[in-house]
Coordinates of C-alpha atoms in Angstrom, one line a residue:
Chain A
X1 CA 12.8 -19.1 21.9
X2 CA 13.1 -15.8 19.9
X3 CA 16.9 -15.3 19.4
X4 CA 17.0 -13.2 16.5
X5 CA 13.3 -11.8 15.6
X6 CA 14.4 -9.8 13.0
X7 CA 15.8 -13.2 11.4
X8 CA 12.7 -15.0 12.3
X9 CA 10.1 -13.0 11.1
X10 CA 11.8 -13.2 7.6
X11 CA 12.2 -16.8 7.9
X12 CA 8.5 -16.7 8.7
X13 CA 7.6 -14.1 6.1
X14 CA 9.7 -16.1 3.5
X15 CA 7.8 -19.9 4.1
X16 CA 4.7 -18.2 4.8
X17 CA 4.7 -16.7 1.0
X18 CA 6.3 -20.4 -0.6
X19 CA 3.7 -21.3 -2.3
X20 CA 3.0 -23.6 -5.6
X21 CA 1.9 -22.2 -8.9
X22 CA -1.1 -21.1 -9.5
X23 CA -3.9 -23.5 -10.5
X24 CA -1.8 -26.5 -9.2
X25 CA -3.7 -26.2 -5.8
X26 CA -7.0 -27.0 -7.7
X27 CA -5.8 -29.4 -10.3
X28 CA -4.3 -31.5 -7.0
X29 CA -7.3 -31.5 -5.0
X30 CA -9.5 -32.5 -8.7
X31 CA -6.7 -35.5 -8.9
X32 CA -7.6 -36.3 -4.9
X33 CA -11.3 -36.1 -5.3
X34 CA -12.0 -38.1 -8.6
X35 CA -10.3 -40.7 -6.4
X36 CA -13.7 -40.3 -3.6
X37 CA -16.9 -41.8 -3.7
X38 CA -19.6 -40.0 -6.0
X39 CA -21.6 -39.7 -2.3
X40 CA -18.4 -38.1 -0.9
X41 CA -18.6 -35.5 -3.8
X42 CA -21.5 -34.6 -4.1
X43 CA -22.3 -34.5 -0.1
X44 CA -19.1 -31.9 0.3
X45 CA -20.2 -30.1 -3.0
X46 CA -23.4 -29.3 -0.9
X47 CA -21.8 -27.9 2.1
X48 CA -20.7 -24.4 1.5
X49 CA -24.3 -23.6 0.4
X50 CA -25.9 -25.0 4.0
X51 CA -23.0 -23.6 5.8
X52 CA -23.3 -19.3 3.9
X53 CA -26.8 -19.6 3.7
X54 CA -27.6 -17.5 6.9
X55 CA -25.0 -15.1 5.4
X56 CA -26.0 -15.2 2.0
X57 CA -29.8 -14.5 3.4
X58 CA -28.6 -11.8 4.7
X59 CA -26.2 -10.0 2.2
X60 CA -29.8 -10.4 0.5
X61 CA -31.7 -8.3 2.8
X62 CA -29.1 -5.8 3.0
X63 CA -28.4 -5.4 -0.6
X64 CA -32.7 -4.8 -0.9
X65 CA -32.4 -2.0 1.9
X66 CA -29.6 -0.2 0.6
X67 CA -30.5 -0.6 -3.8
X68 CA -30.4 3.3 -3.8
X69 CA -27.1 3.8 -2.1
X70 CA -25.8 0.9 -4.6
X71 CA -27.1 2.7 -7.5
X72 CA -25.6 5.8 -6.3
X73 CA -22.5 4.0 -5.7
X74 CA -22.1 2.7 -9.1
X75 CA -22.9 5.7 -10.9
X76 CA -19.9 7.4 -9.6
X77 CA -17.2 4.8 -9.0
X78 CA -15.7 5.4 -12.2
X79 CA -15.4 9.4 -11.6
X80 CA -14.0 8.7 -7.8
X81 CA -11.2 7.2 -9.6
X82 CA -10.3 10.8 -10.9
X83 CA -10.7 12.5 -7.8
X84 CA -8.2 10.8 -6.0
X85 CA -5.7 11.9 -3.7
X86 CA -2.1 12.1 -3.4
X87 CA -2.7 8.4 -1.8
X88 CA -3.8 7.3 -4.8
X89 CA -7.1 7.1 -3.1
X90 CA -10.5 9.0 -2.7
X91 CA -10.0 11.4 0.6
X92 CA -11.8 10.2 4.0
X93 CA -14.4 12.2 5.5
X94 CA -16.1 11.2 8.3
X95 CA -18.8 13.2 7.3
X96 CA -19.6 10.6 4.9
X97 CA -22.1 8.5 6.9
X98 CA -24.7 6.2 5.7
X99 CA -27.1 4.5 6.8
X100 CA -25.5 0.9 5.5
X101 CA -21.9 0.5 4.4
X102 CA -21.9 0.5 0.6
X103 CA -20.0 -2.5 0.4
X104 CA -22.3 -4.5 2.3
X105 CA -20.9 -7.4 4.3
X106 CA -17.2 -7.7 4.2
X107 CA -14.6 -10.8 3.1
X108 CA -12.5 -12.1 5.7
X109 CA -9.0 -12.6 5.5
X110 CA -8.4 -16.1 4.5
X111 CA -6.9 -18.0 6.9
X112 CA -6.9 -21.9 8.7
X113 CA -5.9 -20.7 12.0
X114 CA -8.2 -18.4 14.3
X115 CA -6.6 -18.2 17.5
X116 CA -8.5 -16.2 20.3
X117 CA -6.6 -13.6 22.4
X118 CA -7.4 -12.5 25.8
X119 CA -8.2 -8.5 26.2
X120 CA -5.9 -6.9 27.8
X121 CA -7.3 -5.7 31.2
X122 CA -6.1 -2.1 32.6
X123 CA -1.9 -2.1 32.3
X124 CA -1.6 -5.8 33.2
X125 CA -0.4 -8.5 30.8
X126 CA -3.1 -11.2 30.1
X127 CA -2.8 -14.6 28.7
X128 CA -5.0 -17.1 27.0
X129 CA -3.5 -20.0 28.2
X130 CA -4.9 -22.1 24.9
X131 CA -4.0 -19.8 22.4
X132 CA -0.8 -19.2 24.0
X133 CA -0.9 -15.3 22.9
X134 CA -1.0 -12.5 25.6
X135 CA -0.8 -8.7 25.0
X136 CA 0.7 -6.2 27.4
X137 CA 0.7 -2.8 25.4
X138 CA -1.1 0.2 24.8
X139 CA -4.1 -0.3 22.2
X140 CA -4.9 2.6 19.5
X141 CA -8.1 4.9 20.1
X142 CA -10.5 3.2 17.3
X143 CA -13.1 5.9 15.7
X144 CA -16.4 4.3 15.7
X145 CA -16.3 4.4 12.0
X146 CA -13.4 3.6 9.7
X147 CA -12.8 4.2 5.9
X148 CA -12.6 0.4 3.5
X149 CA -11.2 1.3 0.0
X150 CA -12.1 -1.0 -2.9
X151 CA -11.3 -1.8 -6.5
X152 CA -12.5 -4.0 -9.0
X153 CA -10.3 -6.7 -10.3
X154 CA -9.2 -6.0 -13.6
X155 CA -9.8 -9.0 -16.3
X156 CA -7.0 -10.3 -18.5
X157 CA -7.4 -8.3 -21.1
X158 CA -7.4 -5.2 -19.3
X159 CA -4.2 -6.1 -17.4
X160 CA -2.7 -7.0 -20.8
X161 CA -3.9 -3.2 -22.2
X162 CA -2.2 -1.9 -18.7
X163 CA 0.8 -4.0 -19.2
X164 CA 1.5 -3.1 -22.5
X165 CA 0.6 0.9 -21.1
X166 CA 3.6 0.1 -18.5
X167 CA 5.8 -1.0 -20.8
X168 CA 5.4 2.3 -23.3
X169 CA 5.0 4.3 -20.2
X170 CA 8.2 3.3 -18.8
X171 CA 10.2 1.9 -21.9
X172 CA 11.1 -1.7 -20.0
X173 CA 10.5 -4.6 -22.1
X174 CA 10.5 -6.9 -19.2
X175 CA 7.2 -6.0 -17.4
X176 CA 4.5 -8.4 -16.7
X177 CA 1.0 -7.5 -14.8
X178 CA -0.4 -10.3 -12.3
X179 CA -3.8 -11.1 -10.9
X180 CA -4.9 -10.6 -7.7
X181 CA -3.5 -13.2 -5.2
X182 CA -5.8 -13.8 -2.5
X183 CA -3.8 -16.0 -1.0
X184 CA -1.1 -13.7 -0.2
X185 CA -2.7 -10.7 -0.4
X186 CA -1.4 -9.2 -3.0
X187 CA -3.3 -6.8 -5.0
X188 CA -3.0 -6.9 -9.1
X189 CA 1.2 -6.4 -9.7
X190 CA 3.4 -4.6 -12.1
X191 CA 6.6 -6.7 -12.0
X192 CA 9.5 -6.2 -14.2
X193 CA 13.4 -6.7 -14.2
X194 CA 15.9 -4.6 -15.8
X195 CA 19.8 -4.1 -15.8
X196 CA 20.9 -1.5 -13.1
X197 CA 22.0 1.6 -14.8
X198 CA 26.1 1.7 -14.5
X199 CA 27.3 4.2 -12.9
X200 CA 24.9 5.0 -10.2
X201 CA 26.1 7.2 -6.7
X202 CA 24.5 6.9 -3.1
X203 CA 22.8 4.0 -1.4
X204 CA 19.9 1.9 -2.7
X205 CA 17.2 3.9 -1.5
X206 CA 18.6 7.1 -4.0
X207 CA 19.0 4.2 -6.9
X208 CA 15.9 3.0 -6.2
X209 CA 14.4 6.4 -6.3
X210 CA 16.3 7.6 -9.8
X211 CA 15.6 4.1 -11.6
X212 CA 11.6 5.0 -11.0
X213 CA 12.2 8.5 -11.8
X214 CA 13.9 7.5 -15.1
X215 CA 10.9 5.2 -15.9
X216 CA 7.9 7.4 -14.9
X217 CA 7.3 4.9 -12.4
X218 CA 7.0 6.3 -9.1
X219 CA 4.2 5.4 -7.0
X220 CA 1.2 7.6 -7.2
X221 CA 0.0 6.2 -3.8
X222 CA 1.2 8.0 -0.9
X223 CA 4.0 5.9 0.7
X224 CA 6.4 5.8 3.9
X225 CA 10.1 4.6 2.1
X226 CA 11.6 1.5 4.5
X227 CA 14.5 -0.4 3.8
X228 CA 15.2 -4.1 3.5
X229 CA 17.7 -5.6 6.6
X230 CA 19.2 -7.3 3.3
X231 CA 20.5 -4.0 2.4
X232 CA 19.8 -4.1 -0.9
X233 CA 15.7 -3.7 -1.4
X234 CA 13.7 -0.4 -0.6
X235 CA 9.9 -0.9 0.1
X236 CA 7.6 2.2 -0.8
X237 CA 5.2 1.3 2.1
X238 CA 1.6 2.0 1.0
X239 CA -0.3 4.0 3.7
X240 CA -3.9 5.4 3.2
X241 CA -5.9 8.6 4.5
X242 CA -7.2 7.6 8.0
X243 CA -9.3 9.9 10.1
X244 CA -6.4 10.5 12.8
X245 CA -3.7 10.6 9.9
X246 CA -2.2 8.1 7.5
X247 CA -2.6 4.0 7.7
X248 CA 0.2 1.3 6.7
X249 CA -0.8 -1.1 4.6
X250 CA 0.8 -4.5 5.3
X251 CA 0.6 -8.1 3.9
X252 CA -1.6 -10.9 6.1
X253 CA 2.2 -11.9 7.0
X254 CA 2.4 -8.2 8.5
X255 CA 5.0 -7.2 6.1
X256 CA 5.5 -4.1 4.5
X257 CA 3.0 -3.4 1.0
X258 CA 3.6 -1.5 -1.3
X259 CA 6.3 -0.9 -4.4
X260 CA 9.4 -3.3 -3.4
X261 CA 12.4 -2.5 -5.5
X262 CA 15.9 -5.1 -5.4
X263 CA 19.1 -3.7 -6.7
X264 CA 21.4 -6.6 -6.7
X265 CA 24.3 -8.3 -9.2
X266 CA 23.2 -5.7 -11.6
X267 CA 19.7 -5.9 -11.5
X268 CA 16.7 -4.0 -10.9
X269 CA 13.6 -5.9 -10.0
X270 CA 10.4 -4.3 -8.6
X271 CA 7.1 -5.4 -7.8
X272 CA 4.2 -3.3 -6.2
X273 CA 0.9 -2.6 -6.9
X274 CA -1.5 -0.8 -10.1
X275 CA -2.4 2.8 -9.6
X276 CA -6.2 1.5 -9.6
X277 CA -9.2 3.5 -9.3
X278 CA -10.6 3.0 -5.4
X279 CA -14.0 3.8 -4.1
X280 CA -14.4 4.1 -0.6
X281 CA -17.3 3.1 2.1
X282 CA -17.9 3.8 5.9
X283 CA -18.0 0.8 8.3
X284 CA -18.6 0.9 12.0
X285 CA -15.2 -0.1 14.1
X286 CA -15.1 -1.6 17.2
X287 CA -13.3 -1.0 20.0
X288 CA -9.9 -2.0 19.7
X289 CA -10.0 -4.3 23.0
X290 CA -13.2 -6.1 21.4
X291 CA -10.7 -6.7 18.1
X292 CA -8.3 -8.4 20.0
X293 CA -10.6 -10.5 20.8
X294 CA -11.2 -11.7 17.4
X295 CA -7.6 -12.1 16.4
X296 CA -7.5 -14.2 13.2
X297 CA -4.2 -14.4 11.3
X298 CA -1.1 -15.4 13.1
X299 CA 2.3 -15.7 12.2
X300 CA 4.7 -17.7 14.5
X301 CA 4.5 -20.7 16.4
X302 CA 4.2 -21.8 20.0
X303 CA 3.5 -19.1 23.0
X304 CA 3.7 -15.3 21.7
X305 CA 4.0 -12.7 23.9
X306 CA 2.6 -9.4 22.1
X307 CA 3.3 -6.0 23.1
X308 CA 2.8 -3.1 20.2
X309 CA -0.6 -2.8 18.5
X310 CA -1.3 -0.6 15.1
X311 CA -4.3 0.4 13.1
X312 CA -3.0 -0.7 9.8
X313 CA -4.9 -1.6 6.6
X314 CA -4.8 -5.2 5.2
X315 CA -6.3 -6.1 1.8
X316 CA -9.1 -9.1 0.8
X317 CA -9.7 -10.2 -2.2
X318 CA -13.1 -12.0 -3.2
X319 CA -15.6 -11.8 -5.3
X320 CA -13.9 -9.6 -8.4
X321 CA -12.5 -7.2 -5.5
X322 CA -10.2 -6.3 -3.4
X323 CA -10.9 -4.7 0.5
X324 CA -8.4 -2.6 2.0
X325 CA -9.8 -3.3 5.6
X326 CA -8.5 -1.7 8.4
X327 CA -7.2 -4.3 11.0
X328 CA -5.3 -4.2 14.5
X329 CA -1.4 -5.8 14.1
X330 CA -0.2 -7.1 17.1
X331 CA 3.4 -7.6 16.8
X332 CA 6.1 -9.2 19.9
X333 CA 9.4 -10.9 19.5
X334 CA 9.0 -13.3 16.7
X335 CA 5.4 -13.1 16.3
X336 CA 2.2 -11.0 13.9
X337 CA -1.3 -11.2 14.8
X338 CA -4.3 -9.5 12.6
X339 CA -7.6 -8.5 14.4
X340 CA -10.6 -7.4 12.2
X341 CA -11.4 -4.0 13.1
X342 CA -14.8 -3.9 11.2
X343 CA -17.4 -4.5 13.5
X344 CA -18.8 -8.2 13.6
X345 CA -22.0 -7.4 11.3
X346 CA -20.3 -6.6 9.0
X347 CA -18.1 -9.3 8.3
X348 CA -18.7 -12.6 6.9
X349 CA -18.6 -15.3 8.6
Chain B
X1 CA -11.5 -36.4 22.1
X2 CA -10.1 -34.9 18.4
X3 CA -12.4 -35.6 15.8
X4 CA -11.5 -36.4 12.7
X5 CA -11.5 -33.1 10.6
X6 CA -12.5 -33.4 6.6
X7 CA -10.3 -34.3 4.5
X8 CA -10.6 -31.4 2.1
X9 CA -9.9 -28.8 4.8
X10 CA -6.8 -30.3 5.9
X11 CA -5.7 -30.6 2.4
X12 CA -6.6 -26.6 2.0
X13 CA -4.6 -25.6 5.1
X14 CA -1.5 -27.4 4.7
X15 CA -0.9 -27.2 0.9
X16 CA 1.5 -24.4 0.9
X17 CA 2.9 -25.3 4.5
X18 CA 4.1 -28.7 2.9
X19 CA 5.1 -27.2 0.2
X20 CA 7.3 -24.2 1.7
X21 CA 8.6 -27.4 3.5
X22 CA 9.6 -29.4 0.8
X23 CA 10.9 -26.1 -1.0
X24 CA 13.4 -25.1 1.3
X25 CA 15.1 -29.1 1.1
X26 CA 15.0 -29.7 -2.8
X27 CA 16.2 -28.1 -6.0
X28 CA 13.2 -26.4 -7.5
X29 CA 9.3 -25.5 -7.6
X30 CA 8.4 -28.6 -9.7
X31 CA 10.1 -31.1 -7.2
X32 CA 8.2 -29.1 -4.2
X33 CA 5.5 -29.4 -6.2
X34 CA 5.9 -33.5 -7.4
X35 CA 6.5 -34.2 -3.7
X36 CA 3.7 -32.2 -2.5
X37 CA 1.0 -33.9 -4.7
X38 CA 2.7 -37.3 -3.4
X39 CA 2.1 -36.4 -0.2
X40 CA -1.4 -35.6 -0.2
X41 CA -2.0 -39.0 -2.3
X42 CA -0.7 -40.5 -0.2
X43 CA -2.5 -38.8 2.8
X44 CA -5.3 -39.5 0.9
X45 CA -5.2 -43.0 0.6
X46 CA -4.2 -43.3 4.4
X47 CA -6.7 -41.0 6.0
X48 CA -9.0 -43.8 7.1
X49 CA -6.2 -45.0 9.4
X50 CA -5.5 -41.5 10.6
X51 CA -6.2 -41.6 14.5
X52 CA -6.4 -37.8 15.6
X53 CA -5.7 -39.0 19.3
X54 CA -2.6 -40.4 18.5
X55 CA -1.2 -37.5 16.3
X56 CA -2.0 -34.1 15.1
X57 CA -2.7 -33.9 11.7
X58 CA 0.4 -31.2 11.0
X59 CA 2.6 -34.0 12.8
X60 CA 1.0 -36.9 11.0
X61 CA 1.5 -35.0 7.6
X62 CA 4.9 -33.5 7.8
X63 CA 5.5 -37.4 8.4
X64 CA 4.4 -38.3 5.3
X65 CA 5.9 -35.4 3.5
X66 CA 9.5 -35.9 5.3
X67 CA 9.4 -39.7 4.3
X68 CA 8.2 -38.4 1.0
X69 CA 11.6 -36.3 0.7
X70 CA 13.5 -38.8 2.4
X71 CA 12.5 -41.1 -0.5
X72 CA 12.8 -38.7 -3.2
X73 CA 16.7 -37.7 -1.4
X74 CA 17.2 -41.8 -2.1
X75 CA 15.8 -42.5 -5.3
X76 CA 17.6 -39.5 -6.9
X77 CA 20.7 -38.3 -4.8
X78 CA 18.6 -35.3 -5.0
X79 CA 20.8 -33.9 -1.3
X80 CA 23.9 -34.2 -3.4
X81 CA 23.0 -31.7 -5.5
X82 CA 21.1 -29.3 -3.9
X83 CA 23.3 -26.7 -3.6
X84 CA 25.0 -27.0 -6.9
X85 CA 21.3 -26.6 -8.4
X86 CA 20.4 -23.4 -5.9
X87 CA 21.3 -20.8 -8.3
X88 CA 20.0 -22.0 -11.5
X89 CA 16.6 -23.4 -9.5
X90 CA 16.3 -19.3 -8.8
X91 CA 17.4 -18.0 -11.7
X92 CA 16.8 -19.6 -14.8
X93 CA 12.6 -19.1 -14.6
X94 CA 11.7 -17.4 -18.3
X95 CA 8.8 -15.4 -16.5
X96 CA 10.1 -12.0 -15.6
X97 CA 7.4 -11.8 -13.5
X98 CA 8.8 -15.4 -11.7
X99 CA 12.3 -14.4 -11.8
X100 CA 11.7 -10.9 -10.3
X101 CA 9.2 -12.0 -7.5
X102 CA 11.7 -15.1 -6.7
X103 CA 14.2 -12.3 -6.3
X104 CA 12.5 -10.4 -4.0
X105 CA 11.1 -13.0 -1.8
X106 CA 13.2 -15.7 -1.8
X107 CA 16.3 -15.5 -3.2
X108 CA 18.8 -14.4 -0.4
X109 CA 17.3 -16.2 2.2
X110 CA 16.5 -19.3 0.6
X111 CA 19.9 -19.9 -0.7
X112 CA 21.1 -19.4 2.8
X113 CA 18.7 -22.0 4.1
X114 CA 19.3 -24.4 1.2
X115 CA 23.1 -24.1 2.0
X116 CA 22.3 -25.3 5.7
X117 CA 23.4 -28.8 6.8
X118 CA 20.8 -31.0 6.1
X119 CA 19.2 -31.1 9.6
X120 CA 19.9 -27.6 10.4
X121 CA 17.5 -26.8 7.2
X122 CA 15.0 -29.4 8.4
X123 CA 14.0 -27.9 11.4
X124 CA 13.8 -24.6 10.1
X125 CA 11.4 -25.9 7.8
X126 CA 9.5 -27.6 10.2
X127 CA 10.1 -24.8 12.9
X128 CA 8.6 -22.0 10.5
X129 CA 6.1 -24.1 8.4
X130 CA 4.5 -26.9 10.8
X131 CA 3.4 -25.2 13.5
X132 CA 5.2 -28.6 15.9
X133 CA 6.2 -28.0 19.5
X134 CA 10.4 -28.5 19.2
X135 CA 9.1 -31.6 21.1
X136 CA 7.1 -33.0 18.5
X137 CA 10.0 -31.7 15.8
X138 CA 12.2 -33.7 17.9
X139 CA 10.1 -37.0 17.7
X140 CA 9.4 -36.7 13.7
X141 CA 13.6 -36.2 13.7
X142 CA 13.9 -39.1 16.0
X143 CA 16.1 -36.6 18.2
X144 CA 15.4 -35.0 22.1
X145 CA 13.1 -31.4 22.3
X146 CA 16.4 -30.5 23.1
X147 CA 18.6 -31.7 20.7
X148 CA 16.0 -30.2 18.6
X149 CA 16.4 -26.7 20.1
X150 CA 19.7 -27.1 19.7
X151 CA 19.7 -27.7 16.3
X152 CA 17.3 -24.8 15.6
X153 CA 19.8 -22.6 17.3
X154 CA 22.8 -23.5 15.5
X155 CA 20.8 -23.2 12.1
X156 CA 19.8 -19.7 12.6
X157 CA 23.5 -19.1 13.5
X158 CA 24.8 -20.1 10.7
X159 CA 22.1 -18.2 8.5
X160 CA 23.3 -15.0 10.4
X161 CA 26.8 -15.3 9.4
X162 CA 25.9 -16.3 5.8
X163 CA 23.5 -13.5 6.1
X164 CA 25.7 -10.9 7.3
X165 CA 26.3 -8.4 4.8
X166 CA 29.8 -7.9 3.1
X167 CA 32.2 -5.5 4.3

């Protein structure tokens, strides 16, 4: 029953980012699990190390076969972050082939549900009846190799030293610099709110634009400029160098990332992401109708009928990282699916 | 047959759907939050009873957690002053950090949801954060699938209107 999916994808978008502060996830479940016998503890304590071994065994074997490209890796991450390009990150080639991704095996998006979706056979519409998704569109020409961009996650300190750069840089008092949110997907944040300058001409889009000029804040990462239905936000839509042109980035909800500015009741609030140095690695793609068979992040509820499909970028955050990977977003009335493009080796499980 | 999944990994997947639930229907993160750990408590201490053939486990928890608000609604008059409290539950965070990613995310939208009739707002909750068949939102309710429906439909009515921009 999609009646308005413009409303309903923001309904979705908004419940899907409600979530408690951080920490109180963990200091709930430690209140729940002093509460469970020492057995129960201590058996479920045990389990992630049985259940990643095989993966862990062989993240092992790859990171012994590729030590060299590692060291080589390491050695000139810091200077890739001043070769970057417009997009704020290091330029593909597709020259740049190896004979193991740098990165090793990828992080998956986090997510409870893992829905299957049925391929989509010639131009008819097919249907998975238990999943309740089907896809009747044209699917994207995958290279067989695609570009994942990384960055380290900076510590506290260093997004103190960065928040205080931000707030000299752009003469705001009111800025604060957040953590990666794995979660949600969100890479480390500059957020700040300000009093709209008086007097300002044109729509939101041209405030928007001469509020970041003012504060030497305008995104270094190459960008597509949306705006908000609400009429009153502009999104600076991160996209990143792709062999066939530039990639959207979008949140696991499949909304817009990038710099989101909100000019209301005489405030200017922004949030989007640090100009952080990326390195970038190879990975072998597969082919876009093998993706949708690994669909793995849905929005929406009840049957979905899918019928636009988009390379896009998504980002994962683990293990003192973050992964821009590219991924497939299926989008219908009222509904977002993620398939991992990466090819299955190369993923965790 | 369903079998009975961990406890833990129920408790990981429908933290922040219980939560975004019990956000939309009461004044402010720290009562989402208060009710939320009182759901899973009690969830907790209830789990051995949990038979997976009878329910899901979304429609055996958003039980508990509806109950949970229902409770909270008459202990406190909590639904009284809901909307009264919308404003200041969005605006008066000291974190600029809080107060500008509450604007951005929430704060048009959820007003409008929070301003909803009281079952309106309840099944958008449950219809965007449960993952229920209108059926089975209909059953927790203790209304038809289509009563349900009908509900749902009304609600996002009423958000468009509030919605609509000025002018």
């Amino acid at each position: 029953m999609a009646e308005d999916p413009d409303l309903e994808r923001r309904l979705e978008a908004m419940f899907h980012s409600a979530r408690p502060r951080r920490g109180f996830e963990e200091d709930l479940w430690q209140r729940i699990d002093a509460r469970r016998p020492w057995h129960q503890r201590l058996g479920r304590r045990l389990r992630p190390a049985v259940r990643y071994a095989p993966a862990l065994a062989t993240i092992l074997v790859v990171s012994l076969g590729i030590t060299w490209l590692a060291g080589n890796f390491h050695g000139s991450g810091a200077g890739s972050g001043t070769s970057t390009t417009s997009a704020g990150a290091p330029a593909y080639s597709g020259g740049e082939k190896s004979a193991a991704p740098a990165f090793g095996v990828l992080p998956r998006i986090a997510t409870g549900a893992q829905p299957s979706l049925a391929a989509p056979q010639a131009s008819a519409a097919n249907a998975d009846a238990t999943a309740g998704l089907s896809f009747s569109g044209t699917l994207p020409s995958l290279p067989s190799e695609l570009p994942v961009y990384r960055y380290d996650e900076p510590a506290a300190g260093d997004r103190a030293r960065i928040a205080a750069a931000l707030q000299a840089q752009s003469g705001l008092a009111a800025i604060a610099v957040t953590a990666s949110d794995a979660a949600r997907g969100l890479e480390p944040q500059f957020v700040f709110n300000a009093p709209a300058p008086s007097g300002s001409q044109g729509g939101v889009d041209q405030a928007a634009n001469a509020f970041l000029a003012a504060h030497n804040l305008v995104p270094r990462f190459a960008f597509q400029l949306t705006q908000a239905s609400s009429g009153n936000q502009v999104i600076y839509g991160r996209v990143f160098d792709g062999p066939a042109g530039p990639i959207r980035q979008v949140r696991p909800d499949g909304g817009v990332a990038g710099l989101t500015i909100d000019i209301t009741g005489g405030t200017v609030s922004g949030r989007g992401p640090l100009d952080l140095p990326l390195t970038t690695a190879s990975y072998p793609a597969r082919p876009a109708a093998d993706a949708l068979t690994a669909a793995h992040v849905r929005l929406g509820s009840g049957a979905a009928a899918l019928d636009h499909a988009e390379l896009v970028y998504v980002l994962v955050v683990a293990g003192g990282h973050g992964y821009y990977e590219p991924e497939l977003h299926l989008t219908g009335p009222g509904s977002s699916v993620l398939a991992p493009v990466v090819a299955q080796a190369w993923l965790s499980a | 047959m369903p079998s009975r999944p961990e406890f833990e990994d129920l408790y990981r997947e429908f933290l922040p759907r219980i939560y975004g639930y019990a956000l939309a229907q009461l004044r402010n993160a720290a009562e989402a939050e208060d009710v939320t750990a009182q759901v899973f408590i009690n969830a907790y201490r209830a789990y051995d009873r949990f038979e997976p053939t009878a329910a899901t486990p979304a429609a055996w928890l958003f039980r508990i957690a509806r109950n949970a608000i229902l409770d909270l609604h008459r202990r406190s008059g909590v639904r009284d002053r809901v909307e009264q409290e919308v404003g200041r539950s969005l605006g008066a965070a000291p974190d600029p950090a809080e107060v500008a990613e509450n604007r951005i995310l929430f704060a048009e939208l959820l007003v409008a949801v929070r301003r909803l009739p009281d079952r309106q707002r309840e099944v958008v909750a449950l219809r965007h954060r449960s993952d229920l068949s209108f059926f089975e939102i209909g059953e927790l309710m203790d209304c038809s699938e289509d009563a349900a429906k009908m509900l749902y439909h009304r609600a996002l009515k009423a958000l468009r209107a509030e919605m609509k921009p000025d002018g």
